Amino acid sequence: MSDQLFDIVFRGDIIPGHQIDDVKQRLAKLFKTDKSRIDGLFCGAVVQLKRNVDSATASKYKAVLIKAGAQVERVPAGSRSQRVAPPTRRPAQNRGKHLAERLAEQVQQSEAGSAWTLSPVGESLLSDNERAQPEAVAIDTSRLSIRPLQGDLLDEDEKRRFVELELDFSGYEVAAVGTNLVNDDEVLPLPEVEIDVSDLKLAPVGSDLGEKKRQPPPPPDTSSLSIAE
């Protein structure tokens, strides 16, 4: 069994598909602390969440934190980034501090050693006073009103009027179904056409109507041939 120890480190990134506020709430619940202390973990610096644990324990901590939405890594013990401040020796009465408090102290020490930090995924890079404030546009709605979901949306004076036409159908009647609507004297006579079918005949059933008469091949020219003795 390997005696190698591992650290669990966190850089402020979250698992894709999670919301940063939800991840912070889950971490606050795991560490049993308020959200203000968890905000210190999302400064962009590398923070050790667990130190000098065996492989099985490190894997268990990593699985729990990833499920909460925090993108943590399991690295060999002692291989943390130079941006993480070295641990300070605490008096005996502080050894029982909660894990979240110790993590917050490490973050503050990391921030003191560098002026640059990385914002976590999903967090806005602009502060409130750096964002462009859109100008308020005054829209005149004095002529607008809301009507109930029934009736006509147009007033009577807004409707388009159509002129009613008076049509006389007294001279018309409805014919019975199948009646020829054209009188005999209204039918145009068709010219008679004489078609010569004397050259046509009916082929027997099964005949190929596209078959053409085949001409026999011409006889071969044997004038240049002779019979040897």
One Martini backbone bead per residue (centre of mass of N, CA, C, O) as a GRO file, in nm:
protein
  229
    1MET     BB    1   0.095   0.036   0.024
    2SER     BB    2   0.076   0.362  -0.022
    3ASP     BB    3   0.230   0.667   0.142
    4GLN     BB    4   0.110   0.881  -0.020
    5LEU     BB    5   0.034   1.220  -0.024
    6PHE     BB    6  -0.239   1.465  -0.032
    7ASP     BB    7  -0.390   1.747  -0.196
    8ILE     BB    8  -0.659   1.988  -0.185
    9VAL     BB    9  -0.731   2.208  -0.453
   10PHE     BB   10  -0.829   2.560  -0.518
   11ARG     BB   11  -0.912   2.819  -0.794
   12GLY     BB   12  -1.234   2.910  -0.835
   13ASP     BB   13  -1.362   2.691  -0.996
   14ILE     BB   14  -1.628   2.554  -1.189
   15ILE     BB   15  -1.855   2.348  -1.296
   16PRO     BB   16  -1.999   2.294  -1.570
   17GLY     BB   17  -2.349   2.401  -1.519
   18HIS     BB   18  -2.295   2.585  -1.284
   19GLN     BB   19  -2.365   2.809  -1.028
   20ILE     BB   20  -2.193   3.015  -0.824
   21ASP     BB   21  -2.406   3.056  -0.601
   22ASP     BB   22  -2.466   2.755  -0.556
   23VAL     BB   23  -2.179   2.670  -0.480
   24LYS     BB   24  -2.149   2.851  -0.231
   25GLN     BB   25  -2.383   2.727  -0.071
   26ARG     BB   26  -2.270   2.438  -0.059
   27LEU     BB   27  -2.002   2.509   0.084
   28ALA     BB   28  -2.131   2.636   0.333
   29LYS     BB   29  -2.270   2.370   0.417
   30LEU     BB   30  -2.018   2.189   0.440
   31PHE     BB   31  -1.854   2.403   0.637
   32LYS     BB   32  -2.043   2.555   0.828
   33THR     BB   33  -2.087   2.851   0.696
   34ASP     BB   34  -2.076   3.147   0.567
   35LYS     BB   35  -2.069   3.313   0.261
   36SER     BB   36  -1.842   3.524   0.317
   37ARG     BB   37  -1.615   3.307   0.351
   38ILE     BB   38  -1.646   3.173   0.069
   39ASP     BB   39  -1.569   3.417  -0.109
   40GLY     BB   40  -1.255   3.391  -0.045
   41LEU     BB   41  -1.211   3.135  -0.244
   42PHE     BB   42  -1.282   3.341  -0.512
   43CYS     BB   43  -0.979   3.492  -0.595
   44GLY     BB   44  -0.772   3.286  -0.779
   45ALA     BB   45  -0.627   3.138  -0.576
   46VAL     BB   46  -0.451   2.890  -0.428
   47VAL     BB   47  -0.628   2.644  -0.228
   48GLN     BB   48  -0.624   2.455   0.063
   49LEU     BB   49  -0.861   2.212   0.175
   50LYS     BB   50  -0.650   1.967   0.190
   51ARG     BB   51  -0.393   1.795   0.395
   52ASN     BB   52  -0.226   1.516   0.415
   53VAL     BB   53  -0.364   1.268   0.248
   54ASP     BB   54  -0.475   0.999   0.141
   55SER     BB   55  -0.605   0.863  -0.139
   56ALA     BB   56  -0.892   0.797  -0.037
   57THR     BB   57  -0.951   1.068   0.103
   58ALA     BB   58  -0.902   1.250  -0.144
   59SER     BB   59  -1.122   1.124  -0.324
   60LYS     BB   60  -1.359   1.190  -0.137
   61TYR     BB   61  -1.329   1.499  -0.131
   62LYS     BB   62  -1.342   1.544  -0.438
   63ALA     BB   63  -1.627   1.426  -0.490
   64VAL     BB   64  -1.784   1.620  -0.305
   65LEU     BB   65  -1.692   1.893  -0.440
   66ILE     BB   66  -1.780   1.831  -0.729
   67LYS     BB   67  -2.080   1.790  -0.660
   68ALA     BB   68  -2.096   2.100  -0.563
   69GLY     BB   69  -1.907   2.253  -0.816
   70ALA     BB   70  -1.604   2.218  -0.751
   71GLN     BB   71  -1.282   2.266  -0.898
   72VAL     BB   72  -1.080   2.020  -0.805
   73GLU     BB   73  -0.753   1.893  -0.686
   74ARG     BB   74  -0.522   1.618  -0.687
   75VAL     BB   75  -0.216   1.651  -0.514
   76PRO     BB   76   0.079   1.631  -0.416
   77ALA     BB   77   0.231   1.682  -0.144
   78GLY     BB   78   0.384   2.009  -0.172
   79SER     BB   79   0.274   2.108  -0.488
   80ARG     BB   80   0.204   2.386  -0.456
   81SER     BB   81   0.164   2.695  -0.521
   82GLN     BB   82   0.338   2.999  -0.476
   83ARG     BB   83   0.071   3.163  -0.403
   84VAL     BB   84   0.078   3.004  -0.151
   85ALA     BB   85   0.098   3.050   0.161
   86PRO     BB   86   0.259   2.967   0.421
   87PRO     BB   87   0.212   2.816   0.700
   88THR     BB   88   0.112   2.909   1.013
   89ARG     BB   89   0.169   2.920   1.340
   90ARG     BB   90  -0.043   2.809   1.583
   91PRO     BB   91  -0.194   2.816   1.851
   92ALA     BB   92  -0.352   2.595   2.048
   93GLN     BB   93  -0.639   2.746   2.048
   94ASN     BB   94  -0.648   2.730   1.706
   95ARG     BB   95  -0.668   2.420   1.623
   96GLY     BB   96  -1.005   2.418   1.640
   97LYS     BB   97  -1.067   2.536   1.389
   98HIS     BB   98  -1.241   2.579   1.132
   99LEU     BB   99  -1.194   2.513   0.807
  100ALA     BB  100  -1.304   2.782   0.689
  101GLU     BB  101  -1.114   2.972   0.850
  102ARG     BB  102  -0.846   2.863   0.739
  103LEU     BB  103  -0.906   2.926   0.444
  104ALA     BB  104  -0.942   3.233   0.470
  105GLU     BB  105  -0.651   3.289   0.567
  106GLN     BB  106  -0.506   3.185   0.313
  107VAL     BB  107  -0.632   3.388   0.119
  108GLN     BB  108  -0.527   3.648   0.252
  109GLN     BB  109  -0.225   3.573   0.217
  110SER     BB  110  -0.233   3.555  -0.095
  111GLU     BB  111  -0.328   3.849  -0.151
  112ALA     BB  112  -0.077   3.992  -0.017
  113GLY     BB  113   0.137   3.864  -0.247
  114SER     BB  114  -0.080   3.976  -0.469
  115ALA     BB  115  -0.238   4.191  -0.723
  116TRP     BB  116  -0.329   3.930  -0.870
  117THR     BB  117  -0.633   3.780  -1.001
  118LEU     BB  118  -0.880   3.522  -1.041
  119SER     BB  119  -1.173   3.481  -1.177
  120PRO     BB  120  -1.434   3.308  -1.167
  121VAL     BB  121  -1.656   3.130  -1.316
  122GLY     BB  122  -1.931   3.359  -1.387
  123GLU     BB  123  -1.798   3.628  -1.312
  124SER     BB  124  -1.790   3.955  -1.298
  125LEU     BB  125  -1.544   4.206  -1.410
  126LEU     BB  126  -1.747   4.426  -1.316
  127SER     BB  127  -1.844   4.682  -1.158
  128ASP     BB  128  -2.101   4.889  -1.096
  129ASN     BB  129  -1.934   5.163  -1.180
  130GLU     BB  130  -1.837   5.025  -1.475
  131ARG     BB  131  -2.112   5.022  -1.582
  132ALA     BB  132  -2.334   5.086  -1.814
  133GLN     BB  133  -2.585   5.334  -1.812
  134PRO     BB  134  -2.885   5.347  -1.918
  135GLU     BB  135  -3.105   5.548  -2.060
  136ALA     BB  136  -3.393   5.687  -1.996
  137VAL     BB  137  -3.704   5.633  -2.162
  138ALA     BB  138  -3.966   5.831  -2.265
  139ILE     BB  139  -4.297   5.701  -2.283
  140ASP     BB  140  -4.596   5.760  -2.440
  141THR     BB  141  -4.906   5.619  -2.276
  142SER     BB  142  -5.174   5.795  -2.278
  143ARG     BB  143  -5.313   5.640  -2.545
  144LEU     BB  144  -5.312   5.388  -2.374
  145SER     BB  145  -5.488   5.072  -2.330
  146ILE     BB  146  -5.663   4.822  -2.143
  147ARG     BB  147  -5.841   4.543  -2.241
  148PRO     BB  148  -6.039   4.306  -2.232
  149LEU     BB  149  -6.072   3.950  -2.320
  150GLN     BB  150  -6.295   4.106  -2.513
  151GLY     BB  151  -6.409   4.181  -2.796
  152ASP     BB  152  -6.333   4.476  -2.962
  153LEU     BB  153  -6.049   4.681  -3.053
  154LEU     BB  154  -6.255   4.855  -3.208
  155ASP     BB  155  -6.409   5.119  -3.284
  156GLU     BB  156  -6.666   5.234  -3.466
  157ASP     BB  157  -6.490   5.479  -3.600
  158GLU     BB  158  -6.250   5.256  -3.694
  159LYS     BB  159  -6.420   5.125  -3.892
  160ARG     BB  160  -6.469   4.983  -4.199
  161ARG     BB  161  -6.671   5.074  -4.465
  162PHE     BB  162  -6.917   4.907  -4.663
  163VAL     BB  163  -7.079   4.886  -4.960
  164GLU     BB  164  -7.394   4.799  -5.036
  165LEU     BB  165  -7.516   4.570  -5.271
  166GLU     BB  166  -7.776   4.556  -5.517
  167LEU     BB  167  -7.896   4.247  -5.633
  168ASP     BB  168  -8.052   4.096  -5.925
  169PHE     BB  169  -8.211   3.749  -5.909
  170SER     BB  170  -8.493   3.709  -6.061
  171GLY     BB  171  -8.365   3.572  -6.345
  172TYR     BB  172  -8.290   3.331  -6.158
  173GLU     BB  173  -8.203   2.976  -6.141
  174VAL     BB  174  -8.197   2.645  -6.026
  175ALA     BB  175  -8.061   2.370  -6.139
  176ALA     BB  176  -8.055   2.058  -6.181
  177VAL     BB  177  -7.900   1.780  -6.139
  178GLY     BB  178  -7.749   1.721  -6.466
  179THR     BB  179  -7.797   1.965  -6.620
  180ASN     BB  180  -7.779   2.122  -6.919
  181LEU     BB  181  -7.652   2.453  -6.957
  182VAL     BB  182  -7.661   2.394  -7.272
  183ASN     BB  183  -7.787   2.454  -7.555
  184ASP     BB  184  -7.816   2.336  -7.871
  185ASP     BB  185  -7.768   2.626  -8.010
  186GLU     BB  186  -7.482   2.661  -7.829
  187VAL     BB  187  -7.342   2.444  -7.978
  188LEU     BB  188  -7.050   2.371  -8.123
  189PRO     BB  189  -6.952   2.255  -8.411
  190LEU     BB  190  -6.773   1.982  -8.523
  191PRO     BB  191  -6.545   1.886  -8.728
  192GLU     BB  192  -6.500   1.661  -8.976
  193VAL     BB  193  -6.272   1.380  -8.970
  194GLU     BB  194  -6.070   1.203  -9.197
  195ILE     BB  195  -5.938   0.874  -9.139
  196ASP     BB  196  -5.676   0.675  -9.254
  197VAL     BB  197  -5.688   0.296  -9.191
  198SER     BB  198  -5.578   0.100  -9.424
  199ASP     BB  199  -5.267   0.055  -9.296
  200LEU     BB  200  -5.402  -0.079  -9.055
  201LYS     BB  201  -5.341  -0.321  -8.790
  202LEU     BB  202  -5.377  -0.596  -8.584
  203ALA     BB  203  -5.204  -0.735  -8.343
  204PRO     BB  204  -5.122  -0.986  -8.177
  205VAL     BB  205  -5.108  -1.122  -7.886
  206GLY     BB  206  -4.775  -1.041  -7.768
  207SER     BB  207  -4.663  -0.843  -7.944
  208ASP     BB  208  -4.401  -0.648  -8.072
  209LEU     BB  209  -4.437  -0.314  -8.152
  210GLY     BB  210  -4.107  -0.256  -8.183
  211GLU     BB  211  -4.057  -0.443  -8.404
  212LYS     BB  212  -3.817  -0.506  -8.655
  213LYS     BB  213  -3.705  -0.565  -8.958
  214ARG     BB  214  -3.456  -0.777  -9.056
  215GLN     BB  215  -3.172  -0.757  -9.232
  216PRO     BB  216  -2.984  -0.931  -9.416
  217PRO     BB  217  -2.679  -1.002  -9.459
  218PRO     BB  218  -2.434  -0.964  -9.658
  219PRO     BB  219  -2.247  -1.117  -9.870
  220PRO     BB  220  -1.950  -1.236  -9.898
  221ASP     BB  221  -1.633  -1.158 -10.031
  222THR     BB  222  -1.464  -1.420 -10.254
  223SER     BB  223  -1.274  -1.316 -10.493
  224SER     BB  224  -0.984  -1.341 -10.324
  225LEU     BB  225  -1.035  -1.647 -10.321
  226SER     BB  226  -0.873  -1.979 -10.293
  227ILE     BB  227  -0.797  -2.312 -10.370
  228ALA     BB  228  -0.582  -2.519 -10.260
  229GLU     BB  229  -0.382  -2.799 -10.367
   0.00000   0.00000   0.00000
